[in-house]
Coordinates of C-alpha atoms in Angstrom, one line a residue:
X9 CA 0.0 0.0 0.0
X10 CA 1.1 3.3 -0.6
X11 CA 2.6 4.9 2.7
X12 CA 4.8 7.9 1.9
X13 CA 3.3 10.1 4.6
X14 CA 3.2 7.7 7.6
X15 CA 6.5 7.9 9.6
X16 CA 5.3 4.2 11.0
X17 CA 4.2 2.4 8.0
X18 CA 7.6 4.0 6.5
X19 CA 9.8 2.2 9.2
X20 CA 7.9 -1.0 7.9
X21 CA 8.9 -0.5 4.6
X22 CA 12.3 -0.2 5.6
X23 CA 12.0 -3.6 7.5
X24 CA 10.2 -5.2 4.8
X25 CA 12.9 -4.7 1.9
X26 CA 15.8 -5.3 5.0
X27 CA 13.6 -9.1 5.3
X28 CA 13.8 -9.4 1.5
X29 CA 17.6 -9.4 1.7
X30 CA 17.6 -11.1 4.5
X31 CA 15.7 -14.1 3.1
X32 CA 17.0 -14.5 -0.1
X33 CA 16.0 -18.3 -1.1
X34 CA 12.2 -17.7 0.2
X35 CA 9.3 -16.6 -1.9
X36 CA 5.9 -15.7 -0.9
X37 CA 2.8 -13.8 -2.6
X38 CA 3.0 -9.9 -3.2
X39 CA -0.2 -8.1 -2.6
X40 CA -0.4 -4.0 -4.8
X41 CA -3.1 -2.4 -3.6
X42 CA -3.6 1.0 -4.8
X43 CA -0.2 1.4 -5.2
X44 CA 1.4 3.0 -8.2
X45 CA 4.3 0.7 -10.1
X46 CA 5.4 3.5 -12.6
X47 CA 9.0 5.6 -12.2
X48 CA 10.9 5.7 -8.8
X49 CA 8.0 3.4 -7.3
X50 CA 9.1 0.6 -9.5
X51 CA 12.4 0.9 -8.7
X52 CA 11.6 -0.1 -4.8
X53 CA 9.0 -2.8 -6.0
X54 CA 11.6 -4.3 -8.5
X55 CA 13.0 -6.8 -5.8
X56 CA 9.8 -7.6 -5.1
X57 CA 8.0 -8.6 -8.2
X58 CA 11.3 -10.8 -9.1
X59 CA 11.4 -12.9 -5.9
X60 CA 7.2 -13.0 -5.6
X61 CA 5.3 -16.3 -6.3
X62 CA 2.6 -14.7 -7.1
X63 CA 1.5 -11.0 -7.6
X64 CA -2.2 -9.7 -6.9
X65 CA -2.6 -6.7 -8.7
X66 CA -5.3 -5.0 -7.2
X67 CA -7.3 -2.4 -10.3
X68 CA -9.8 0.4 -10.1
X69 CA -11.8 0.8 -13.2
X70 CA -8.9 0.4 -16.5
X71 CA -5.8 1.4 -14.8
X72 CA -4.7 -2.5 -14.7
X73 CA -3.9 -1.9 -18.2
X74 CA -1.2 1.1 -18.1
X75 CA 0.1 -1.2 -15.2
X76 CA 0.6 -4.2 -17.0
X77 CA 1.8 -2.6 -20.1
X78 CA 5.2 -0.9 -17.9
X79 CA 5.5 -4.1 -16.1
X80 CA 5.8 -6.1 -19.2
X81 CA 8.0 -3.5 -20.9
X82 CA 10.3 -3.6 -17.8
X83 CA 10.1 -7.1 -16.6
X84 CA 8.8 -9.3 -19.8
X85 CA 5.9 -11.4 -20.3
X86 CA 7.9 -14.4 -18.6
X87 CA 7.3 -12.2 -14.8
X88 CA 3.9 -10.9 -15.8
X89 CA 2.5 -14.6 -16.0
X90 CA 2.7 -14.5 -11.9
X91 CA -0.4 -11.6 -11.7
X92 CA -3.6 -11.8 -10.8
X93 CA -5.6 -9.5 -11.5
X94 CA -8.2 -8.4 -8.6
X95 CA -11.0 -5.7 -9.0
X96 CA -10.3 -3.4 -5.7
X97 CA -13.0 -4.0 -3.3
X98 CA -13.3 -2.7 -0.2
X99 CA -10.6 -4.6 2.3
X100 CA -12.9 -2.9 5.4
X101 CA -16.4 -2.9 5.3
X102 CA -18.2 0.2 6.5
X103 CA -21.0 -0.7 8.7
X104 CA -23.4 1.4 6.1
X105 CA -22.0 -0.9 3.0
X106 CA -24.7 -3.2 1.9
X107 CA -23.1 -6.6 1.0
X108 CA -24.5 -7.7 -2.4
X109 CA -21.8 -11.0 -2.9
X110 CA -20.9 -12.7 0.1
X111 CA -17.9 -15.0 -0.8
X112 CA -17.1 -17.2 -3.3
X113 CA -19.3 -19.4 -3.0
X114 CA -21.8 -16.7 -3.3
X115 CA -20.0 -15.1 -6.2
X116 CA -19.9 -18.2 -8.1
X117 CA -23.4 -17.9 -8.9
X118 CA -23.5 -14.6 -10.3
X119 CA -19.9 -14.6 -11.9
X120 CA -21.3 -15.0 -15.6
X121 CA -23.2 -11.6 -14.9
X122 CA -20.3 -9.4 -14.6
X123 CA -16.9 -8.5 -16.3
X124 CA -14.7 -8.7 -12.8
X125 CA -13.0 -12.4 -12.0
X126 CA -11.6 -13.7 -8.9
X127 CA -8.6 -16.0 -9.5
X128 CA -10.0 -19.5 -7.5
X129 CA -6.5 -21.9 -7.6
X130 CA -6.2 -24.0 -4.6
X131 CA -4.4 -21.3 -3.1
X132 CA -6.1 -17.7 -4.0
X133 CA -9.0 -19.7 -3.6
X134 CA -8.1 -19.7 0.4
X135 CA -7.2 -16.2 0.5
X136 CA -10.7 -14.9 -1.0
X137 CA -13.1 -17.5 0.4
X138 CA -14.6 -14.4 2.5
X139 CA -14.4 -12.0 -0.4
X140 CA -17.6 -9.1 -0.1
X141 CA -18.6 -6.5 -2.7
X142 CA -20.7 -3.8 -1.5
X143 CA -23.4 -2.5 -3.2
X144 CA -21.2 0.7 -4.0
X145 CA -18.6 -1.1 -5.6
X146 CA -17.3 -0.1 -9.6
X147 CA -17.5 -3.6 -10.3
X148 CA -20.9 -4.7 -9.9
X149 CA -22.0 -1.7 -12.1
X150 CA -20.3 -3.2 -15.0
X151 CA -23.0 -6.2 -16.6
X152 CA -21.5 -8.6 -19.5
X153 CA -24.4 -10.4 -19.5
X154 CA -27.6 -11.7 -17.9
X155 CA -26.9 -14.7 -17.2
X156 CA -29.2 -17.6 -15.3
X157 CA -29.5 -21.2 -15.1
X158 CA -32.1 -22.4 -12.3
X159 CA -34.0 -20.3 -9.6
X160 CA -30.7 -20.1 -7.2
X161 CA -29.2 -18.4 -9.8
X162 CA -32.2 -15.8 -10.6
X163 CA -32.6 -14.9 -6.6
X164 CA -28.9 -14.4 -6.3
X165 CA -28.3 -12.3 -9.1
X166 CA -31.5 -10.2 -8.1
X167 CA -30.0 -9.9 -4.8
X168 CA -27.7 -7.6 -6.7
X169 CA -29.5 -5.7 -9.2
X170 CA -32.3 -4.9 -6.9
X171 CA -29.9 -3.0 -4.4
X172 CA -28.5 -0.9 -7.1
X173 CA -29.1 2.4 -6.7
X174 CA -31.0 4.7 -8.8
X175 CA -28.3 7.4 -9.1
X176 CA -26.0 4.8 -10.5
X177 CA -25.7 4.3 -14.4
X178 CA -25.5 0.3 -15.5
X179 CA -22.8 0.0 -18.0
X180 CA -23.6 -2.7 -20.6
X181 CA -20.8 -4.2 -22.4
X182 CA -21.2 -5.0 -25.7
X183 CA -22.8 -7.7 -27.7
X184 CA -25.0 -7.7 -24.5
X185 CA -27.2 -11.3 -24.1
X186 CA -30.1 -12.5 -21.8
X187 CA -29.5 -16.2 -21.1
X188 CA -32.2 -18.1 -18.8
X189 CA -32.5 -21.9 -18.4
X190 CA -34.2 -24.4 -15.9
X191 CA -36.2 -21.8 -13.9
X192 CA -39.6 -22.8 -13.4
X193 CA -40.9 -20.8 -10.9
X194 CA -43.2 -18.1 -12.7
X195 CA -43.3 -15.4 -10.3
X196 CA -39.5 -15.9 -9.6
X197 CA -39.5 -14.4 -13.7
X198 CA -41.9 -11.8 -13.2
X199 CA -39.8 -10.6 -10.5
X200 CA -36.9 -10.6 -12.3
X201 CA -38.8 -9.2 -15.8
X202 CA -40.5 -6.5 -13.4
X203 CA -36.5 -4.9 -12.5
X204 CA -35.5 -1.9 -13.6
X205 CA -32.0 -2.7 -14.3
X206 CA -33.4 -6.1 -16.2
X207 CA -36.0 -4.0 -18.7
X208 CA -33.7 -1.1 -19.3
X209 CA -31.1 -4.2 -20.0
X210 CA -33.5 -4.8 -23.1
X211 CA -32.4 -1.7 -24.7
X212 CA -28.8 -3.1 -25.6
X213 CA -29.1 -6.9 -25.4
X214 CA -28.9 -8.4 -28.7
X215 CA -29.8 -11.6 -28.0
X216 CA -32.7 -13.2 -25.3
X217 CA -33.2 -17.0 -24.7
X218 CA -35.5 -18.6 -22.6
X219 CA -35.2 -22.5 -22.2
X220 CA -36.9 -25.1 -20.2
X221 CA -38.7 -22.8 -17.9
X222 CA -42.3 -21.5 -16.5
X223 CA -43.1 -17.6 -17.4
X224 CA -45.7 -15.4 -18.0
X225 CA -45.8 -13.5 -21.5
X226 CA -47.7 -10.8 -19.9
X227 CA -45.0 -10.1 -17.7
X228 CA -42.2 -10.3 -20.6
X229 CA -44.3 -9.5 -23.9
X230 CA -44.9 -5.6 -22.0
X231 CA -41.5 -4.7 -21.3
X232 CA -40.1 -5.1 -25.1
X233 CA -41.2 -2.2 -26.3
X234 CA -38.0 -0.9 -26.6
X235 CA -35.3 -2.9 -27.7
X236 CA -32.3 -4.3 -30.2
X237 CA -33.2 -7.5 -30.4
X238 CA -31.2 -9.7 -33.5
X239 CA -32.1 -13.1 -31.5
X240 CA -34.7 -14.3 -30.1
X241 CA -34.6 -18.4 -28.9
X242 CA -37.4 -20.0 -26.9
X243 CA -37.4 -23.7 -26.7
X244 CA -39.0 -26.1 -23.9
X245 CA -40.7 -23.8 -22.2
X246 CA -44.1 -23.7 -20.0
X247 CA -45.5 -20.3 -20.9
X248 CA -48.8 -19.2 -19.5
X249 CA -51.1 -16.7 -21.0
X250 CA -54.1 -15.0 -20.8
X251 CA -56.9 -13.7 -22.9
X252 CA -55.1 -10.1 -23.1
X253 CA -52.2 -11.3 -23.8
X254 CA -52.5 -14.2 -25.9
X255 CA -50.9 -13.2 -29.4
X256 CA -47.0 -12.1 -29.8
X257 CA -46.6 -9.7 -32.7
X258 CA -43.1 -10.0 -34.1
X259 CA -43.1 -6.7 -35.4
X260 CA -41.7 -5.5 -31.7
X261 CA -38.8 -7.0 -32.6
X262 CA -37.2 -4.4 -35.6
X263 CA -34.0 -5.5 -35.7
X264 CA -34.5 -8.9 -35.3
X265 CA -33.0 -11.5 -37.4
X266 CA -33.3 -15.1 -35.8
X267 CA -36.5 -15.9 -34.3
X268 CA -36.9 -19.4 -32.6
X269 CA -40.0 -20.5 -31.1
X270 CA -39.7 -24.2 -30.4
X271 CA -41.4 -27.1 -28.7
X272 CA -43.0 -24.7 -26.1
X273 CA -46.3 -25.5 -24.1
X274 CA -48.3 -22.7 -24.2
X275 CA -50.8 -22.5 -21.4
X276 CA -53.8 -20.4 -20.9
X277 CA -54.1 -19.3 -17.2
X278 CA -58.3 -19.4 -17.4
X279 CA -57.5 -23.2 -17.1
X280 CA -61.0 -24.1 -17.9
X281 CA -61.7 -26.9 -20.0
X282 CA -64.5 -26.5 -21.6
X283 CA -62.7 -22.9 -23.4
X284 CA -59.7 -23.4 -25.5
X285 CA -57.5 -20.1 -26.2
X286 CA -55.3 -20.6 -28.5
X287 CA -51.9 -18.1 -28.3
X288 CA -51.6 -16.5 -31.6
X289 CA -48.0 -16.0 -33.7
X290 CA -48.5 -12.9 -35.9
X291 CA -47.2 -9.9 -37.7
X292 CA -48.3 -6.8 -38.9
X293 CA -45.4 -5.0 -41.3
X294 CA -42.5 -7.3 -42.5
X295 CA -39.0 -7.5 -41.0
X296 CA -36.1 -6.7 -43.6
X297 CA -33.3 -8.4 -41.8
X298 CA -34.9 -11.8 -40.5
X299 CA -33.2 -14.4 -41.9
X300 CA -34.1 -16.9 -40.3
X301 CA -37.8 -17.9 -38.7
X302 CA -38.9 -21.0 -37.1
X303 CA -41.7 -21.7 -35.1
X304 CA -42.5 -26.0 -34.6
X305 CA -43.2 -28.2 -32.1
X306 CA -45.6 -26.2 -30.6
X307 CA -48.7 -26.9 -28.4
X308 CA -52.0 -25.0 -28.0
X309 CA -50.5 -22.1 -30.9
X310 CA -51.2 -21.2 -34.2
X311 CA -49.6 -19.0 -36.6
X312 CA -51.5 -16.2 -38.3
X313 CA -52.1 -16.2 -41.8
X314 CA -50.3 -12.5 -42.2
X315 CA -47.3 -14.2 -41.4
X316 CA -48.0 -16.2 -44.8
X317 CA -49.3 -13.1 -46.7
X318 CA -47.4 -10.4 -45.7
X319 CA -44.1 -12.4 -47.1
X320 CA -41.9 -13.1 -44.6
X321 CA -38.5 -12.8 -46.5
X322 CA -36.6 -14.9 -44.6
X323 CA -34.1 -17.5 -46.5
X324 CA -34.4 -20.1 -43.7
X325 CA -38.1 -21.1 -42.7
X326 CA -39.4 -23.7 -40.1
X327 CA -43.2 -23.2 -39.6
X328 CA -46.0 -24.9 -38.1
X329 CA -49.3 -24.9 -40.4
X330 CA -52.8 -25.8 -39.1
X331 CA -56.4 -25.4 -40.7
X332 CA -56.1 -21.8 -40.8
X333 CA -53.8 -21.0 -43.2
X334 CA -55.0 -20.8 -46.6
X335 CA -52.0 -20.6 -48.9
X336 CA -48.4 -20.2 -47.5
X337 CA -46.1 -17.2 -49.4
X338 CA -42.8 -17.1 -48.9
X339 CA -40.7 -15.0 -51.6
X340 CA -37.1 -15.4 -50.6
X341 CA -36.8 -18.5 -48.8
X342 CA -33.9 -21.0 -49.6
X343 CA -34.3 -23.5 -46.7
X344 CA -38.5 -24.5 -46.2
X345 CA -39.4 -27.0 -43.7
X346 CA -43.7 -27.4 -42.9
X347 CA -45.2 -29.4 -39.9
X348 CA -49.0 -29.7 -40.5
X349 CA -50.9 -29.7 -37.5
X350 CA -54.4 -31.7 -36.7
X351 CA -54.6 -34.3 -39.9
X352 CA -54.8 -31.4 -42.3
X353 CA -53.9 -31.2 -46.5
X354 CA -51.2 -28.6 -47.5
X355 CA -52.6 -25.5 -48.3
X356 CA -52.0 -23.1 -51.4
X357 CA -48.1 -22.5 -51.9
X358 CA -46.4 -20.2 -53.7
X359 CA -41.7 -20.0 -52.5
X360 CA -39.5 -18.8 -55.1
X361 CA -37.7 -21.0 -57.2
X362 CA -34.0 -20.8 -55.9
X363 CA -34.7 -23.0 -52.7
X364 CA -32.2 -25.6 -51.9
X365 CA -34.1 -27.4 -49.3
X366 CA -37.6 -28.3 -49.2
X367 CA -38.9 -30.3 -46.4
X368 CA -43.2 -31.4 -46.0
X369 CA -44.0 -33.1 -43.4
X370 CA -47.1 -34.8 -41.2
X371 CA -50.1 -33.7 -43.9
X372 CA -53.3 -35.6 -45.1
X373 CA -52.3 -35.7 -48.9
X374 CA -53.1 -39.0 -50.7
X375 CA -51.6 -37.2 -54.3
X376 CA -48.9 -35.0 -54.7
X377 CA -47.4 -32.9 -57.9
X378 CA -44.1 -31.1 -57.0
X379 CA -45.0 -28.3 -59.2
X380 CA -47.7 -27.4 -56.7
X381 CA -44.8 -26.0 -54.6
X382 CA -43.4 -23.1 -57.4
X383 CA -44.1 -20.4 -59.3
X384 CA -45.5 -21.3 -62.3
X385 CA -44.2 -19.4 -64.9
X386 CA -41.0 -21.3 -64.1
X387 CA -41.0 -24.5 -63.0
X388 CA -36.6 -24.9 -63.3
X389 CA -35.1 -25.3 -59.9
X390 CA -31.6 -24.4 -60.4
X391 CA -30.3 -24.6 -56.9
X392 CA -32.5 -27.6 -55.7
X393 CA -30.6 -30.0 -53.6
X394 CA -33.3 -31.9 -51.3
X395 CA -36.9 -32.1 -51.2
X396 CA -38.1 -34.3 -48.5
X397 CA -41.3 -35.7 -47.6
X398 CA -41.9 -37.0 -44.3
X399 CA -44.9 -38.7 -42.0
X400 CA -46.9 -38.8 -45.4
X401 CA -48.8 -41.7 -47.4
X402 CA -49.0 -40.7 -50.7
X403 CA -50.7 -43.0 -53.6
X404 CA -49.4 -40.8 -56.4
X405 CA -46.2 -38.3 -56.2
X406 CA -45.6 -36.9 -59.8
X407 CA -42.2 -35.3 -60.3
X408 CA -43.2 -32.3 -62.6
X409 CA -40.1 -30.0 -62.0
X410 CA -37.0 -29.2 -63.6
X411 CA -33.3 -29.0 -61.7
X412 CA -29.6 -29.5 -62.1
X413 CA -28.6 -33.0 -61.9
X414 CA -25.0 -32.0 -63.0
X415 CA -24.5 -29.6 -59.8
X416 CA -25.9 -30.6 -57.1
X417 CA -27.4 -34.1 -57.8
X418 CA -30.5 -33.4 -56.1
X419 CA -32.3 -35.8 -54.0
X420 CA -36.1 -36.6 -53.3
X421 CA -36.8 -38.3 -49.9
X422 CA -40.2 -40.2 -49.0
X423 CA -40.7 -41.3 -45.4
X424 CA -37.0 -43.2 -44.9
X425 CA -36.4 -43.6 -48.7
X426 CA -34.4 -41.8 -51.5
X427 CA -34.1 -41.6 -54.8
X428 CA -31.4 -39.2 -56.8
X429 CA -33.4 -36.6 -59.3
X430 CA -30.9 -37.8 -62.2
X431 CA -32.4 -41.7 -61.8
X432 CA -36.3 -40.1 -61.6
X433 CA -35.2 -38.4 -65.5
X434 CA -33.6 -41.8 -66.8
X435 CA -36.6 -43.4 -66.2
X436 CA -39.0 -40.9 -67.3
X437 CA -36.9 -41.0 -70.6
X438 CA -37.8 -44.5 -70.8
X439 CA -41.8 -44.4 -69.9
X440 CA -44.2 -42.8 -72.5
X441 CA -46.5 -43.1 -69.7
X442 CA -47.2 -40.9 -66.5
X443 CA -44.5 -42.0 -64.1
X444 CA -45.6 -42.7 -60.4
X445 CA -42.1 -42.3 -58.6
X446 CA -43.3 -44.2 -55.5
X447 CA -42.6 -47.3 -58.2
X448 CA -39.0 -46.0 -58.0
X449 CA -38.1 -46.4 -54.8
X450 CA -37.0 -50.0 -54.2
X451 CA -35.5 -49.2 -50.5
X452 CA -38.6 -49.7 -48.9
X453 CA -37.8 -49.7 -45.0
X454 CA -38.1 -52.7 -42.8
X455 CA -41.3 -53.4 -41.2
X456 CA -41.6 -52.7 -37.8
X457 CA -42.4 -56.6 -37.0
X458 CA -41.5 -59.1 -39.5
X459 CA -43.9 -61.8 -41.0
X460 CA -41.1 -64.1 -42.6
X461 CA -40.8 -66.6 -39.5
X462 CA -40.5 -70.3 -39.2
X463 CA -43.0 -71.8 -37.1
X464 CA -40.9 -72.2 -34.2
X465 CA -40.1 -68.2 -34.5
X466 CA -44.0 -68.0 -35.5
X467 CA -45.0 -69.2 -31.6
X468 CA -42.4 -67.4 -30.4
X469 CA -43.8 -64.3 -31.9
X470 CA -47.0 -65.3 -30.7
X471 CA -46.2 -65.3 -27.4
X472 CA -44.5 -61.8 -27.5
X473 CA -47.7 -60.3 -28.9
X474 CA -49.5 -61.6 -25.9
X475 CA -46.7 -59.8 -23.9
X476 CA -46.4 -56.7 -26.4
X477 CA -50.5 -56.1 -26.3
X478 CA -50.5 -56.3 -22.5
X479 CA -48.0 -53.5 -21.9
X480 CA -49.3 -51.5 -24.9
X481 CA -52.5 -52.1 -23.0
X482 CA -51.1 -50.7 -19.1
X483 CA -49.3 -48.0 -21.2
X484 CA -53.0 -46.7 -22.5
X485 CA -54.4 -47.1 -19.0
X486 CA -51.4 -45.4 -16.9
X487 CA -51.3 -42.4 -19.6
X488 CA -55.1 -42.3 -20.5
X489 CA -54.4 -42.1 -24.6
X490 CA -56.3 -44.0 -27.6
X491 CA -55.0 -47.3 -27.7
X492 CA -56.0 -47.1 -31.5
X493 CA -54.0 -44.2 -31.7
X494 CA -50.8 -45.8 -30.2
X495 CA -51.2 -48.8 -32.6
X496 CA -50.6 -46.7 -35.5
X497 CA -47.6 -45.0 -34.4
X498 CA -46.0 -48.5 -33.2
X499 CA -47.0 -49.8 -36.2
X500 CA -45.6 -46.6 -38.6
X501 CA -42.6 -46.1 -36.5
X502 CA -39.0 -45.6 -38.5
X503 CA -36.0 -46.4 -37.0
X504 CA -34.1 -43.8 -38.3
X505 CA -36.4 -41.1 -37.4
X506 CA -36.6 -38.7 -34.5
X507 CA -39.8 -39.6 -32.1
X508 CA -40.9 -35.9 -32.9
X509 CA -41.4 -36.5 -36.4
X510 CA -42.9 -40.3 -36.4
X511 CA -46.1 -40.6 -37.9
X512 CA -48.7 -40.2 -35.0
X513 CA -47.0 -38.7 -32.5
X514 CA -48.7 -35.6 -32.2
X515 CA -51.9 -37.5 -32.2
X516 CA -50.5 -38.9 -29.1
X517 CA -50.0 -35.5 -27.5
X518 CA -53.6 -33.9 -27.7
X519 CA -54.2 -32.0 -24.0
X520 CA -57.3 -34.0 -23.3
X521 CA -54.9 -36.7 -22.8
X522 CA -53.1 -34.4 -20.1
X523 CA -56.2 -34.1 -18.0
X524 CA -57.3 -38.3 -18.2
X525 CA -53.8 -39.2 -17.1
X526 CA -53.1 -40.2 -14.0
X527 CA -49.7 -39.7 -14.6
X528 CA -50.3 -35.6 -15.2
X529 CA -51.2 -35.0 -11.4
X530 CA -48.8 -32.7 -10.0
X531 CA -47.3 -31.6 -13.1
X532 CA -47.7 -29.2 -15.8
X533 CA -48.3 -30.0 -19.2
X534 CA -44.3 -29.1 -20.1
X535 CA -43.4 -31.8 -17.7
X536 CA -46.4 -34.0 -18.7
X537 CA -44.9 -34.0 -22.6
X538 CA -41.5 -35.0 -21.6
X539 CA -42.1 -37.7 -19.5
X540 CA -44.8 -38.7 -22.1
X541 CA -41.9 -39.0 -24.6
X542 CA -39.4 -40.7 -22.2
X543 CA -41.9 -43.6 -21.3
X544 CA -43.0 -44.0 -24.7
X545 CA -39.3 -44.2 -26.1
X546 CA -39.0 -47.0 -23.5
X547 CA -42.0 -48.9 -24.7
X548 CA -41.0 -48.8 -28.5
X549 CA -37.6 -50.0 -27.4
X550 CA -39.7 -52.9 -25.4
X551 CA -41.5 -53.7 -28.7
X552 CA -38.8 -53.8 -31.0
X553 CA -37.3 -56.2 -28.1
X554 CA -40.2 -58.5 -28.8

């Protein structure tokens, strides 16, 4: 510490550089605090810095770096590996100082938050176990991020941003991000949406993400008014709504470019049964810079049809499509994927042709002509590399299109099976007649249960379906779901498939299964779905076993 003035803490200094010579083979840690290094200064803390094990360099606000920049021009980078930089907190508390981080443990749940480290090495670790930072320290005004993963983390963290005081400006470093995961507490989030320093954080952050947690929109949806949002990543969560607030208008979001709404339960807070509220995904003036939109996997949503007309012009698409979209318009989009919802044909389409990637997936069709896809004035897809067509059972798929078999060699996917675009126009060469490509494919996949058995296999397999149709049976009971409905989707199930995209499986997730299961008391429907899926992975693996 500095102690020019101090006739005692002088005479100390004498005895601690007469100690240094005095002990010449011993080394021990060095401890700056507030103390300049620069000019004659340096020249009595030389000795020191060369015989120390380790240096704590203790920094107010930027001036580490003039520090380390003379040390490393005197000393070399070799010596400046032994510092630690430490943010200078107060060494004695005043009695008035309100203690926002109380140790390390403490600290290690809000360290993410802030752009201050504490070194934690077996030994420093010992030294700053009882480490507190005040509530008017530099540091804690100084937010990298917002950073949270479960409800300890949230009340900690809002330990500290509710004792800051008004008169004190949050800095926000850049590229600013809100990152919340595994909270499920609701009015934990409204507590945290509801702080000052949290909705004013909204202003700079350019990214939010909300995963596998329980909110209320109301209490998020009204503080966005203002904001710089580029990303915006919800996935696996449990949010509840209400009939004023039941729709989220992407157009709050005017700088946004990568919206992700994904597998989300989204509840309605009246909780009556016999009224279903459906929360509402729409837009009302397009957004020039979103690249990227995808909203699937959804429950108890639906997406407005002026997302369709107004033309998103997004390159890469994932969307949900129920019975109230009439035709789908998408002018720029490269990468297409559609998940038809409720048992429904695909509606009127119109995406440009320069797509790359075309995925359709889960709809009623029974006939299907590619061309009903493009524009068509111009049916010549010169950048097509996939078009895939999944959970579908087709009688008739006509390949009507045009694309470049010599650049990409595009291919066409139905269910599990492929065929390259190059083999479809050999054999259309060859057939004067209308060509049914389903004739094409030869790579049929393997039934789920095979019939090609000898009889002692046969009574075998006999005795397995016994087994198999008793715990399909307790499965139906225990979860209260169509047993009908579960034969289908063990009987369609594809090996190589995700469980989210096998035929049936949303059948299989309808809400008024939630409410006649005995397995849903206790939970919400979030944690209903997943252990839905768990148990009914475990039963296909059971049935494939038999």
């Amino acid at each position: 510490m500095r102690m020019k003035n101090d006739p005692t803490l002088f005479s100390n200094r004498q005895r601690l550089i007469q100690n240094l010579k005095a002990n010449k083979n011993e080394s021990f840690n060095l401890f700056i605090m507030g103390h300049s290094i620069i000019g004659s200064d340096f020249i009595f803390l030389k000795p020191f810095f060369e015989k120390a094990h380790k240096i704590y360099l203790f920094y107010h606000e930027k001036d580490y770096s003039t520090k380390l920049q003379y040390f490393i021009k005197q000393l070399g980078r070799e010596q400046a590996e032994k510092i630690y930089l430490i943010p200078f907190f107060n060494v004695l508390q005043k009695q008035e100082d309100l203690v926002v981080i109380d140790g390390l443990e403490n600290y290690n749940l809000v360290k993410d938050n802030f752009t201050f480290s504490i070194p934690q090495d077996k030994e420093s670790s010992l030294i700053f176990e009882n480490v507190q930072i005040d509530s008017h320290s530099f540091i804690v005004y100084k937010l990298r991020q917002i950073s949270i993963n479960g409800k300890i983390e949230l009340e900690n963290l809002l330990k500290v941003l509710e004792q800051f005081e008004q008169e004190y400006t949050v800095e926000f470093q850049p590229n600013f991000a809100i990152h919340i995961q595994e909270v499920k507490d609701s009015k934990a989030l409204s507590k945290l949406f509801a702080n000052r320093v949290f909705k004013n954080s909204l202003k700079y952050a350019n990214r939010i993400e909300i995963l596998n947690s329980t909110f209320e929109w109301k209490a998020l949806y009204n503080i966005i008014d203002i904001n710089k949002l580029e990303e915006c990543i919800m996935k696996n969560n449990n949010i509840i709504f209400d009939e004023s607030n039941s729709q989220f208008d992407i157009s709050k979001l005017p700088e946004m470019k990568n919206l992700q709404i994904e597998n989300n339960e989204f509840q309605d807070d009246a909780n009556e049964l016999n009224v279903k509220s459906i929360f509402e995904i729409t837009i009302e003036h397009s957004l020039a810079n979103m690249y990227r939109l995808i909203v699937i996997y959804n429950n108890n949503l639906t997406v407005n049809q002026k997302i369709m007309d107004i033309g998103i012009e997004s390159t890469i698409i994932k969307i949900q499509i129920d019975s109230s979209t009439a035709n789908v318009h998408f002018p720029k989009v490269e990468h297409l994927e559609m998940y038809g919802i409720d048992d429904i044909s695909l509606p009127s389409i119109t995406i440009n042709n320069k797509i790359s990637v075309l995925k359709v997936n889960d709809f009623a069709d029974e006939e299907l002509k590619l061309s009903m896809f493009f524009q068509k004035e111009n049916n010549l897809l010169s950048k097509l590399q996939e078009i895939e067509i999944n959970n579908m059972f087709l009688n008739t798929l006509e390949v009507d299109i045009f694309c470049d078999i010599f650049n990409y060699s595009p291919i066409l996917r139905y269910n599990t099976d492929k065929i390259y675009f190059s083999k479809i126009i050999s054999e259309s060469n060859k057939n004067a007649k209308e060509l049914n490509i389903l004739d094409l494919i030869v790579e049929r996949s393997e039934p789920f249960r095979s019939s090609s058995k000898t009889n002692e296999e046969k009574n075998k397999a006999i005795k397995n379906i016994i087994i198999m149709d008793e715990q399909i049976s307790e499965f139906v009971d225990e979860w209260g779901i169509n047993k009908e409905k579960l034969n289908f989707f063990l009987e369609n199930y594809q090996l190589k498939k995700e469980i989210n995209m096998q035929n049936g499986y949303q059948e299989l997730r309808r809400k008024e299964y939630f409410h006649n299961s005995s397995k849903s008391k206790n939970m919400n429907y979030l944690e209903y779905s997943n252990a839905f899926k768990n148990e009914l992975k475990l039963l296909v693996e059971k049935v494939r076993d038999n």
